[in-house]
Amino acid sequence: MSATSPVRPVLPPDIRARKGQAPLVVLTAYTTPVARLVDPHCDMALVGDSVGMVLHGMPSTLGVTMEMMILHGRAVVRGLSKAMPIIDMPFGSYEESPQQAYRNAARLMAETGAPCVKLEGGAHMAETIAFLTKRGVPVMAHIGLTPQSVNTLGGYKVVGREGEADAVMEDAIAVEAAGAFAVVLEKVPMGLAARITQRLEIPTIGIGAGVACDGQVLVVDDMLGLFTEFRPKFVKRYAELGALADAAIAEYAAEVRARTFPAEEHAFPDVLKGKQS
Ligand code: KIV
């Protein structure tokens, strides 16, 4: 499947129709090899703007560009044959106007082959979501903690406790009414996430929002133990690949220094015997 074959086996209406069925499984992916690992097990693979922090060492997602999303989006789409790709709209590519959002969303879809985009924001983005969905751009919304607004939110905090709960519910209702096919709830208290999930007809995909959501998403490098800069409470580590990689690299370094690597079997003889190469 490539940017020239846009019809994929799973499309946003199929995901929307999964409401009330088995939980939707989502992981991020930023490269072809990881997309290939994720593909058989997940319903969707999110090319998140978290790529900036996870793969490029950025301090936040704010520096992620359209070019980065296109490059990683293409790589992920190439690695997926079953799971539906979703591509994040980076900070500054959609907030100014529905027209700006449409231009950039259309470019992301055309140049990567992804059948939809994700953007952050609730009621204040409803007009843009409606503009996009009416023009052939399916939108996954993202409310609660919206990391691109870290500077106005004052940190990566839980959003929706006490006095904030009604506003988060209103955001959820607004993005659904605008035409979003699903909505990510990030760092929303679990009771509120359960009420939103009950209230909406579109699937909710939780990250730090409890088990009642219609699906779950995690950053793949977090759950594999590859991204260790910080560890949010909502991340469960299913593997410690970072520690495994560290041990393997240390062993390689020690063997190179001791001249025990490469061994004879990793080198090429000067004269071929039999069928060796
Ligand atoms: O960028 C990202 O990875 C995300 C998920 C955490 C939902 O938006």
PDB file of C-alpha atoms and ligand atoms in Angstrom:
ATOM      1  CA  MET A   1       0.000   0.000   0.000  1.00  0.00           C
ATOM      2  CA  SER A   2       1.485   3.387  -0.924  1.00  0.00           C
ATOM      3  CA  ALA A   3       0.561   7.003  -1.434  1.00  0.00           C
ATOM      4  CA  THR A   4      -0.591   5.986  -4.922  1.00  0.00           C
ATOM      5  CA  SER A   5      -3.066   3.324  -3.679  1.00  0.00           C
ATOM      6  CA  PRO A   6      -5.261   5.233  -1.256  1.00  0.00           C
ATOM      7  CA  VAL A   7      -7.991   2.635  -0.618  1.00  0.00           C
ATOM      8  CA  ARG A   8      -6.983   0.730   2.491  1.00  0.00           C
ATOM      9  CA  PRO A   9      -8.616  -2.358   4.041  1.00  0.00           C
ATOM     10  CA  VAL A  10      -9.760  -0.413   7.117  1.00  0.00           C
ATOM     11  CA  LEU A  11     -11.075   3.138   6.804  1.00  0.00           C
ATOM     12  CA  PRO A  12     -12.403   5.671   9.344  1.00  0.00           C
ATOM     13  CA  PRO A  13     -16.091   4.624   8.931  1.00  0.00           C
ATOM     14  CA  ASP A  14     -15.067   1.040   9.842  1.00  0.00           C
ATOM     15  CA  ILE A  15     -13.401   2.338  12.999  1.00  0.00           C
ATOM     16  CA  ARG A  16     -16.451   4.461  13.872  1.00  0.00           C
ATOM     17  CA  ALA A  17     -18.660   1.375  13.454  1.00  0.00           C
ATOM     18  CA  ARG A  18     -16.565  -0.497  16.029  1.00  0.00           C
ATOM     19  CA  LYS A  19     -18.179   1.477  18.891  1.00  0.00           C
ATOM     20  CA  GLY A  20     -19.501  -0.966  21.478  1.00  0.00           C
ATOM     21  CA  GLN A  21     -17.550  -3.915  20.056  1.00  0.00           C
ATOM     22  CA  ALA A  22     -14.165  -5.320  21.085  1.00  0.00           C
ATOM     23  CA  PRO A  23     -11.715  -2.638  22.308  1.00  0.00           C
ATOM     24  CA  LEU A  24      -9.716  -0.876  19.597  1.00  0.00           C
ATOM     25  CA  VAL A  25      -5.956  -1.407  19.852  1.00  0.00           C
ATOM     26  CA  VAL A  26      -3.697   1.459  18.834  1.00  0.00           C
ATOM     27  CA  LEU A  27       0.063   2.054  19.072  1.00  0.00           C
ATOM     28  CA  THR A  28       2.237   4.769  17.634  1.00  0.00           C
ATOM     29  CA  ALA A  29       4.734   3.926  14.895  1.00  0.00           C
ATOM     30  CA  TYR A  30       7.294   6.184  13.249  1.00  0.00           C
ATOM     31  CA  THR A  31       9.307   3.801  11.054  1.00  0.00           C
ATOM     32  CA  THR A  32       8.663   0.955   8.604  1.00  0.00           C
ATOM     33  CA  PRO A  33      10.155  -1.834  10.793  1.00  0.00           C
ATOM     34  CA  VAL A  34       8.046  -0.824  13.805  1.00  0.00           C
ATOM     35  CA  ALA A  35       4.945  -0.429  11.629  1.00  0.00           C
ATOM     36  CA  ARG A  36       5.512  -4.031  10.455  1.00  0.00           C
ATOM     37  CA  LEU A  37       5.653  -5.201  14.085  1.00  0.00           C
ATOM     38  CA  VAL A  38       2.525  -3.259  15.058  1.00  0.00           C
ATOM     39  CA  ASP A  39       0.465  -4.151  11.968  1.00  0.00           C
ATOM     40  CA  PRO A  40      -0.653  -7.711  12.795  1.00  0.00           C
ATOM     41  CA  HIS A  41      -1.733  -6.825  16.336  1.00  0.00           C
ATOM     42  CA  CYS A  42      -3.313  -3.376  16.102  1.00  0.00           C
ATOM     43  CA  ASP A  43      -6.417  -1.823  14.556  1.00  0.00           C
ATOM     44  CA  MET A  44      -4.662   1.508  14.013  1.00  0.00           C
ATOM     45  CA  ALA A  45      -1.095   2.823  13.943  1.00  0.00           C
ATOM     46  CA  LEU A  46      -0.683   6.459  14.893  1.00  0.00           C
ATOM     47  CA  VAL A  47       2.137   8.466  13.358  1.00  0.00           C
ATOM     48  CA  GLY A  48       2.106  10.737  16.396  1.00  0.00           C
ATOM     49  CA  ASP A  49       3.905  14.044  16.641  1.00  0.00           C
ATOM     50  CA  SER A  50       5.463  12.414  19.711  1.00  0.00           C
ATOM     51  CA  VAL A  51       8.017  11.378  17.039  1.00  0.00           C
ATOM     52  CA  GLY A  52       9.747  14.690  17.773  1.00  0.00           C
ATOM     53  CA  MET A  53      10.449  13.758  21.390  1.00  0.00           C
ATOM     54  CA  VAL A  54      10.848  10.007  20.952  1.00  0.00           C
ATOM     55  CA  LEU A  55      13.035   9.822  17.835  1.00  0.00           C
ATOM     56  CA  HIS A  56      14.449  13.322  17.435  1.00  0.00           C
ATOM     57  CA  GLY A  57      15.236  14.222  21.068  1.00  0.00           C
ATOM     58  CA  MET A  58      13.073  17.364  21.028  1.00  0.00           C
ATOM     59  CA  PRO A  59      11.965  18.759  24.420  1.00  0.00           C
ATOM     60  CA  SER A  60       8.281  18.892  23.336  1.00  0.00           C
ATOM     61  CA  THR A  61       6.154  18.277  20.226  1.00  0.00           C
ATOM     62  CA  LEU A  62       6.131  21.964  19.295  1.00  0.00           C
ATOM     63  CA  GLY A  63       9.111  21.795  16.920  1.00  0.00           C
ATOM     64  CA  VAL A  64       7.690  18.994  14.772  1.00  0.00           C
ATOM     65  CA  THR A  65       7.226  20.037  11.140  1.00  0.00           C
ATOM     66  CA  MET A  66       5.022  18.973   8.224  1.00  0.00           C
ATOM     67  CA  GLU A  67       8.135  17.582   6.509  1.00  0.00           C
ATOM     68  CA  MET A  68       8.889  15.345   9.508  1.00  0.00           C
ATOM     69  CA  MET A  69       5.309  14.063   9.614  1.00  0.00           C
ATOM     70  CA  ILE A  70       5.360  13.342   5.872  1.00  0.00           C
ATOM     71  CA  LEU A  71       8.691  11.504   6.039  1.00  0.00           C
ATOM     72  CA  HIS A  72       7.654   9.331   9.002  1.00  0.00           C
ATOM     73  CA  GLY A  73       4.097   8.973   7.685  1.00  0.00           C
ATOM     74  CA  ARG A  74       5.342   7.533   4.396  1.00  0.00           C
ATOM     75  CA  ALA A  75       7.629   5.119   6.211  1.00  0.00           C
ATOM     76  CA  VAL A  76       4.783   3.869   8.424  1.00  0.00           C
ATOM     77  CA  VAL A  77       2.228   3.535   5.625  1.00  0.00           C
ATOM     78  CA  ARG A  78       4.769   1.405   3.726  1.00  0.00           C
ATOM     79  CA  GLY A  79       4.924  -0.983   6.685  1.00  0.00           C
ATOM     80  CA  LEU A  80       1.168  -1.452   7.193  1.00  0.00           C
ATOM     81  CA  SER A  81      -1.018  -3.861   5.266  1.00  0.00           C
ATOM     82  CA  LYS A  82      -3.868  -4.262   7.763  1.00  0.00           C
ATOM     83  CA  ALA A  83      -3.903  -1.609  10.488  1.00  0.00           C
ATOM     84  CA  MET A  84      -5.227   1.839   9.583  1.00  0.00           C
ATOM     85  CA  PRO A  85      -2.640   4.639   9.677  1.00  0.00           C
ATOM     86  CA  ILE A  86      -3.500   7.965  11.315  1.00  0.00           C
ATOM     87  CA  ILE A  87      -1.230  10.956  10.923  1.00  0.00           C
ATOM     88  CA  ASP A  88      -0.908  13.788  13.419  1.00  0.00           C
ATOM     89  CA  MET A  89      -1.182  17.375  12.253  1.00  0.00           C
ATOM     90  CA  PRO A  90       1.834  19.167  13.732  1.00  0.00           C
ATOM     91  CA  PHE A  91       1.663  22.345  15.842  1.00  0.00           C
ATOM     92  CA  GLY A  92       1.077  25.411  13.669  1.00  0.00           C
ATOM     93  CA  SER A  93      -0.286  23.484  10.677  1.00  0.00           C
ATOM     94  CA  TYR A  94      -4.024  23.776  11.406  1.00  0.00           C
ATOM     95  CA  GLU A  95      -4.899  26.228  14.191  1.00  0.00           C
ATOM     96  CA  GLU A  96      -4.971  29.429  12.128  1.00  0.00           C
ATOM     97  CA  SER A  97      -8.032  28.689   9.992  1.00  0.00           C
ATOM     98  CA  PRO A  98     -10.064  25.812   8.532  1.00  0.00           C
ATOM     99  CA  GLN A  99      -8.513  26.636   5.152  1.00  0.00           C
ATOM    100  CA  GLN A 100      -4.967  26.313   6.492  1.00  0.00           C
ATOM    101  CA  ALA A 101      -5.963  23.038   8.163  1.00  0.00           C
ATOM    102  CA  TYR A 102      -7.448  21.720   4.910  1.00  0.00           C
ATOM    103  CA  ARG A 103      -4.348  22.579   2.850  1.00  0.00           C
ATOM    104  CA  ASN A 104      -2.041  20.802   5.278  1.00  0.00           C
ATOM    105  CA  ALA A 105      -4.333  17.836   5.979  1.00  0.00           C
ATOM    106  CA  ALA A 106      -4.766  17.243   2.237  1.00  0.00           C
ATOM    107  CA  ARG A 107      -0.981  17.382   1.813  1.00  0.00           C
ATOM    108  CA  LEU A 108      -0.417  14.889   4.659  1.00  0.00           C
ATOM    109  CA  MET A 109      -2.938  12.477   3.158  1.00  0.00           C
ATOM    110  CA  ALA A 110      -1.796  12.871  -0.456  1.00  0.00           C
ATOM    111  CA  GLU A 111       1.915  12.581   0.308  1.00  0.00           C
ATOM    112  CA  THR A 112       1.744   9.706   2.819  1.00  0.00           C
ATOM    113  CA  GLY A 113      -1.267   7.621   1.786  1.00  0.00           C
ATOM    114  CA  ALA A 114      -2.815   7.908   5.276  1.00  0.00           C
ATOM    115  CA  PRO A 115      -6.632   7.962   5.076  1.00  0.00           C
ATOM    116  CA  CYS A 116      -7.143  10.453   7.924  1.00  0.00           C
ATOM    117  CA  VAL A 117      -5.513  12.933  10.283  1.00  0.00           C
ATOM    118  CA  LYS A 118      -5.567  13.625  14.018  1.00  0.00           C
ATOM    119  CA  LEU A 119      -5.607  17.097  15.486  1.00  0.00           C
ATOM    120  CA  GLU A 120      -5.668  18.463  19.019  1.00  0.00           C
ATOM    121  CA  GLY A 121      -8.465  20.591  20.442  1.00  0.00           C
ATOM    122  CA  GLY A 122     -12.112  20.430  21.466  1.00  0.00           C
ATOM    123  CA  ALA A 123     -14.981  22.901  20.999  1.00  0.00           C
ATOM    124  CA  HIS A 124     -12.681  25.611  19.611  1.00  0.00           C
ATOM    125  CA  MET A 125     -11.574  23.255  16.800  1.00  0.00           C
ATOM    126  CA  ALA A 126     -15.112  22.086  15.944  1.00  0.00           C
ATOM    127  CA  GLU A 127     -15.488  24.475  12.989  1.00  0.00           C
ATOM    128  CA  THR A 128     -12.194  23.182  11.531  1.00  0.00           C
ATOM    129  CA  ILE A 129     -13.151  19.527  12.080  1.00  0.00           C
ATOM    130  CA  ALA A 130     -16.470  20.124  10.284  1.00  0.00           C
ATOM    131  CA  PHE A 131     -14.699  21.937   7.421  1.00  0.00           C
ATOM    132  CA  LEU A 132     -12.273  19.038   6.955  1.00  0.00           C
ATOM    133  CA  THR A 133     -14.746  16.174   7.271  1.00  0.00           C
ATOM    134  CA  LYS A 134     -17.130  17.783   4.740  1.00  0.00           C
ATOM    135  CA  ARG A 135     -14.228  17.955   2.267  1.00  0.00           C
ATOM    136  CA  GLY A 136     -12.971  14.372   2.420  1.00  0.00           C
ATOM    137  CA  VAL A 137     -10.596  14.560   5.375  1.00  0.00           C
ATOM    138  CA  PRO A 138     -11.630  12.185   8.181  1.00  0.00           C
ATOM    139  CA  VAL A 139     -10.543  13.550  11.560  1.00  0.00           C
ATOM    140  CA  MET A 140      -9.664  11.843  14.812  1.00  0.00           C
ATOM    141  CA  ALA A 141      -9.954  14.476  17.535  1.00  0.00           C
ATOM    142  CA  HIS A 142      -7.728  14.673  20.634  1.00  0.00           C
ATOM    143  CA  ILE A 143      -8.969  16.287  23.858  1.00  0.00           C
ATOM    144  CA  GLY A 144      -8.096  16.374  27.564  1.00  0.00           C
ATOM    145  CA  LEU A 145      -4.352  16.885  27.802  1.00  0.00           C
ATOM    146  CA  THR A 146      -3.312  18.258  24.424  1.00  0.00           C
ATOM    147  CA  PRO A 147       0.514  18.253  24.479  1.00  0.00           C
ATOM    148  CA  GLN A 148       0.831  20.944  21.794  1.00  0.00           C
ATOM    149  CA  SER A 149      -0.772  23.333  24.347  1.00  0.00           C
ATOM    150  CA  VAL A 150       1.683  22.455  27.123  1.00  0.00           C
ATOM    151  CA  ASN A 151       2.652  26.112  27.508  1.00  0.00           C
ATOM    152  CA  THR A 152      -0.921  27.330  28.002  1.00  0.00           C
ATOM    153  CA  LEU A 153      -1.939  24.337  30.126  1.00  0.00           C
ATOM    154  CA  GLY A 154       1.118  24.826  32.363  1.00  0.00           C
ATOM    155  CA  GLY A 155       2.514  21.294  32.049  1.00  0.00           C
ATOM    156  CA  TYR A 156       1.494  17.733  31.194  1.00  0.00           C
ATOM    157  CA  LYS A 157      -1.293  17.641  33.788  1.00  0.00           C
ATOM    158  CA  VAL A 158      -4.481  15.617  34.197  1.00  0.00           C
ATOM    159  CA  VAL A 159      -7.301  17.589  32.557  1.00  0.00           C
ATOM    160  CA  GLY A 160     -10.920  17.266  33.684  1.00  0.00           C
ATOM    161  CA  ARG A 161     -10.848  17.109  37.471  1.00  0.00           C
ATOM    162  CA  GLU A 162     -13.510  18.962  39.475  1.00  0.00           C
ATOM    163  CA  GLY A 163     -14.333  22.303  37.810  1.00  0.00           C
ATOM    164  CA  GLU A 164     -12.871  21.207  34.433  1.00  0.00           C
ATOM    165  CA  ALA A 165     -15.031  18.123  33.881  1.00  0.00           C
ATOM    166  CA  ASP A 166     -17.954  19.900  32.176  1.00  0.00           C
ATOM    167  CA  ALA A 167     -15.618  21.627  29.713  1.00  0.00           C
ATOM    168  CA  VAL A 168     -14.023  18.305  28.711  1.00  0.00           C
ATOM    169  CA  MET A 169     -17.481  16.737  28.238  1.00  0.00           C
ATOM    170  CA  GLU A 170     -18.476  19.749  26.090  1.00  0.00           C
ATOM    171  CA  ASP A 171     -15.307  19.310  24.020  1.00  0.00           C
ATOM    172  CA  ALA A 172     -16.177  15.648  23.443  1.00  0.00           C
ATOM    173  CA  ILE A 173     -19.736  16.463  22.378  1.00  0.00           C
ATOM    174  CA  ALA A 174     -18.525  19.285  20.102  1.00  0.00           C
ATOM    175  CA  VAL A 175     -15.939  17.198  18.220  1.00  0.00           C
ATOM    176  CA  GLU A 176     -18.462  14.405  17.697  1.00  0.00           C
ATOM    177  CA  ALA A 177     -21.074  16.862  16.406  1.00  0.00           C
ATOM    178  CA  ALA A 178     -18.444  18.340  14.072  1.00  0.00           C
ATOM    179  CA  GLY A 179     -17.926  14.934  12.451  1.00  0.00           C
ATOM    180  CA  ALA A 180     -14.842  13.425  14.122  1.00  0.00           C
ATOM    181  CA  PHE A 181     -14.847   9.629  13.592  1.00  0.00           C
ATOM    182  CA  ALA A 182     -13.129   8.971  16.953  1.00  0.00           C
ATOM    183  CA  VAL A 183     -11.597  10.948  19.796  1.00  0.00           C
ATOM    184  CA  VAL A 184      -8.457  10.476  21.856  1.00  0.00           C
ATOM    185  CA  LEU A 185      -8.914  11.205  25.580  1.00  0.00           C
ATOM    186  CA  GLU A 186      -5.515  11.934  27.084  1.00  0.00           C
ATOM    187  CA  LYS A 187      -4.951  12.124  30.847  1.00  0.00           C
ATOM    188  CA  VAL A 188      -8.660  12.473  31.602  1.00  0.00           C
ATOM    189  CA  PRO A 189      -9.870  11.108  34.987  1.00  0.00           C
ATOM    190  CA  MET A 190     -11.293   7.624  34.500  1.00  0.00           C
ATOM    191  CA  GLY A 191     -14.829   8.379  35.755  1.00  0.00           C
ATOM    192  CA  LEU A 192     -15.162  11.283  33.349  1.00  0.00           C
ATOM    193  CA  ALA A 193     -13.686   9.204  30.499  1.00  0.00           C
ATOM    194  CA  ALA A 194     -16.304   6.509  31.226  1.00  0.00           C
ATOM    195  CA  ARG A 195     -19.116   9.090  31.129  1.00  0.00           C
ATOM    196  CA  ILE A 196     -17.826  10.548  27.850  1.00  0.00           C
ATOM    197  CA  THR A 197     -17.540   7.043  26.372  1.00  0.00           C
ATOM    198  CA  GLN A 198     -21.156   6.314  27.357  1.00  0.00           C
ATOM    199  CA  ARG A 199     -22.408   9.613  26.019  1.00  0.00           C
ATOM    200  CA  LEU A 200     -20.686   9.587  22.602  1.00  0.00           C
ATOM    201  CA  GLU A 201     -21.587   7.510  19.566  1.00  0.00           C
ATOM    202  CA  ILE A 202     -18.001   7.613  18.263  1.00  0.00           C
ATOM    203  CA  PRO A 203     -15.217   5.514  19.825  1.00  0.00           C
ATOM    204  CA  THR A 204     -13.066   7.041  22.552  1.00  0.00           C
ATOM    205  CA  ILE A 205      -9.400   6.046  22.517  1.00  0.00           C
ATOM    206  CA  GLY A 206      -7.816   6.480  25.924  1.00  0.00           C
ATOM    207  CA  ILE A 207      -4.269   7.228  26.968  1.00  0.00           C
ATOM    208  CA  GLY A 208      -4.169   7.648  30.718  1.00  0.00           C
ATOM    209  CA  ALA A 209      -7.979   7.693  30.753  1.00  0.00           C
ATOM    210  CA  GLY A 210      -8.855   4.317  32.296  1.00  0.00           C
ATOM    211  CA  VAL A 211     -10.234   1.055  31.037  1.00  0.00           C
ATOM    212  CA  ALA A 212     -13.762   2.166  30.118  1.00  0.00           C
ATOM    213  CA  CYS A 213     -12.676   3.816  26.844  1.00  0.00           C
ATOM    214  CA  ASP A 214     -13.539   2.094  23.557  1.00  0.00           C
ATOM    215  CA  GLY A 215      -9.847   1.625  22.812  1.00  0.00           C
ATOM    216  CA  GLN A 216      -6.367   2.341  24.098  1.00  0.00           C
ATOM    217  CA  VAL A 217      -3.287   3.968  22.604  1.00  0.00           C
ATOM    218  CA  LEU A 218       0.297   4.038  23.873  1.00  0.00           C
ATOM    219  CA  VAL A 219       3.540   5.361  22.492  1.00  0.00           C
ATOM    220  CA  VAL A 220       5.247   2.199  21.259  1.00  0.00           C
ATOM    221  CA  ASP A 221       8.707   3.198  22.498  1.00  0.00           C
ATOM    222  CA  ASP A 222       7.242   3.786  25.994  1.00  0.00           C
ATOM    223  CA  MET A 223       5.614   0.362  26.267  1.00  0.00           C
ATOM    224  CA  LEU A 224       8.709  -1.377  24.867  1.00  0.00           C
ATOM    225  CA  GLY A 225      10.986   0.391  27.352  1.00  0.00           C
ATOM    226  CA  LEU A 226      12.938   2.116  24.576  1.00  0.00           C
ATOM    227  CA  PHE A 227      12.075   5.702  25.543  1.00  0.00           C
ATOM    228  CA  THR A 228      13.261   6.183  29.099  1.00  0.00           C
ATOM    229  CA  GLU A 229      13.617   9.981  29.445  1.00  0.00           C
ATOM    230  CA  PHE A 230      10.498  10.006  31.602  1.00  0.00           C
ATOM    231  CA  ARG A 231       7.794   7.513  32.448  1.00  0.00           C
ATOM    232  CA  PRO A 232       4.199   8.715  32.763  1.00  0.00           C
ATOM    233  CA  LYS A 233       2.009   6.846  35.297  1.00  0.00           C
ATOM    234  CA  PHE A 234      -0.253   5.594  32.492  1.00  0.00           C
ATOM    235  CA  VAL A 235       2.545   3.703  30.727  1.00  0.00           C
ATOM    236  CA  LYS A 236       2.871  -0.011  31.346  1.00  0.00           C
ATOM    237  CA  ARG A 237       6.215  -1.409  30.222  1.00  0.00           C
ATOM    238  CA  TYR A 238       5.580  -4.678  28.387  1.00  0.00           C
ATOM    239  CA  ALA A 239       9.295  -5.099  27.656  1.00  0.00           C
ATOM    240  CA  GLU A 240      12.619  -3.546  28.656  1.00  0.00           C
ATOM    241  CA  LEU A 241      14.183  -3.278  25.206  1.00  0.00           C
ATOM    242  CA  GLY A 242      16.262  -0.269  26.257  1.00  0.00           C
ATOM    243  CA  ALA A 243      18.019  -2.341  28.934  1.00  0.00           C
ATOM    244  CA  LEU A 244      18.459  -5.248  26.495  1.00  0.00           C
ATOM    245  CA  ALA A 245      19.962  -2.904  23.883  1.00  0.00           C
ATOM    246  CA  ASP A 246      22.283  -1.341  26.468  1.00  0.00           C
ATOM    247  CA  ALA A 247      23.584  -4.778  27.498  1.00  0.00           C
ATOM    248  CA  ALA A 248      24.050  -5.839  23.857  1.00  0.00           C
ATOM    249  CA  ILE A 249      25.933  -2.641  22.956  1.00  0.00           C
ATOM    250  CA  ALA A 250      28.128  -2.954  26.060  1.00  0.00           C
ATOM    251  CA  GLU A 251      28.970  -6.572  25.130  1.00  0.00           C
ATOM    252  CA  TYR A 252      29.819  -5.536  21.559  1.00  0.00           C
ATOM    253  CA  ALA A 253      32.059  -2.709  22.800  1.00  0.00           C
ATOM    254  CA  ALA A 254      33.856  -5.055  25.217  1.00  0.00           C
ATOM    255  CA  GLU A 255      34.397  -7.671  22.475  1.00  0.00           C
ATOM    256  CA  VAL A 256      35.746  -5.109  20.013  1.00  0.00           C
ATOM    257  CA  ARG A 257      38.166  -3.824  22.657  1.00  0.00           C
ATOM    258  CA  ALA A 258      39.218  -7.399  23.552  1.00  0.00           C
ATOM    259  CA  ARG A 259      39.549  -8.310  19.835  1.00  0.00           C
ATOM    260  CA  THR A 260      37.132 -11.230  20.332  1.00  0.00           C
ATOM    261  CA  PHE A 261      34.784  -9.734  17.718  1.00  0.00           C
ATOM    262  CA  PRO A 262      34.797 -10.315  14.800  1.00  0.00           C
ATOM    263  CA  ALA A 263      35.460 -14.046  15.182  1.00  0.00           C
ATOM    264  CA  GLU A 264      36.565 -16.140  12.238  1.00  0.00           C
ATOM    265  CA  GLU A 265      32.965 -16.943  11.258  1.00  0.00           C
ATOM    266  CA  HIS A 266      32.246 -13.209  10.764  1.00  0.00           C
ATOM    267  CA  ALA A 267      35.222 -12.694   8.421  1.00  0.00           C
ATOM    268  CA  PHE A 268      36.028 -13.702   4.843  1.00  0.00           C
ATOM    269  CA  PRO A 269      38.849 -16.138   4.077  1.00  0.00           C
ATOM    270  CA  ASP A 270      41.404 -15.150   1.448  1.00  0.00           C
ATOM    271  CA  VAL A 271      40.878 -18.441  -0.405  1.00  0.00           C
ATOM    272  CA  LEU A 272      37.430 -20.015  -0.953  1.00  0.00           C
ATOM    273  CA  LYS A 273      37.064 -23.655   0.107  1.00  0.00           C
ATOM    274  CA  GLY A 274      34.097 -25.566  -1.322  1.00  0.00           C
ATOM    275  CA  LYS A 275      30.850 -23.512  -1.344  1.00  0.00           C
ATOM    276  CA  GLN A 276      31.796 -20.934   1.310  1.00  0.00           C
ATOM    277  CA  SER A 277      31.249 -17.272   0.417  1.00  0.00           C
TER     278      SER A 277
HETATM  279  O1  KIV B   1       1.661  12.054  19.400  1.00  0.00           O
HETATM  280  C1  KIV B   1       1.206  11.052  19.970  1.00  0.00           C
HETATM  281  O2  KIV B   1       1.882  10.026  20.119  1.00  0.00           O
HETATM  282  C2  KIV B   1      -0.160  11.100  20.469  1.00  0.00           C
HETATM  283  C3  KIV B   1      -0.626   9.998  21.345  1.00  0.00           C
HETATM  284  C4  KIV B   1       0.067  10.019  22.628  1.00  0.00           C
HETATM  285  C5  KIV B   1      -2.102   9.965  21.487  1.00  0.00           C
HETATM  286  O3  KIV B   1      -0.860  12.017  20.190  1.00  0.00           O
END
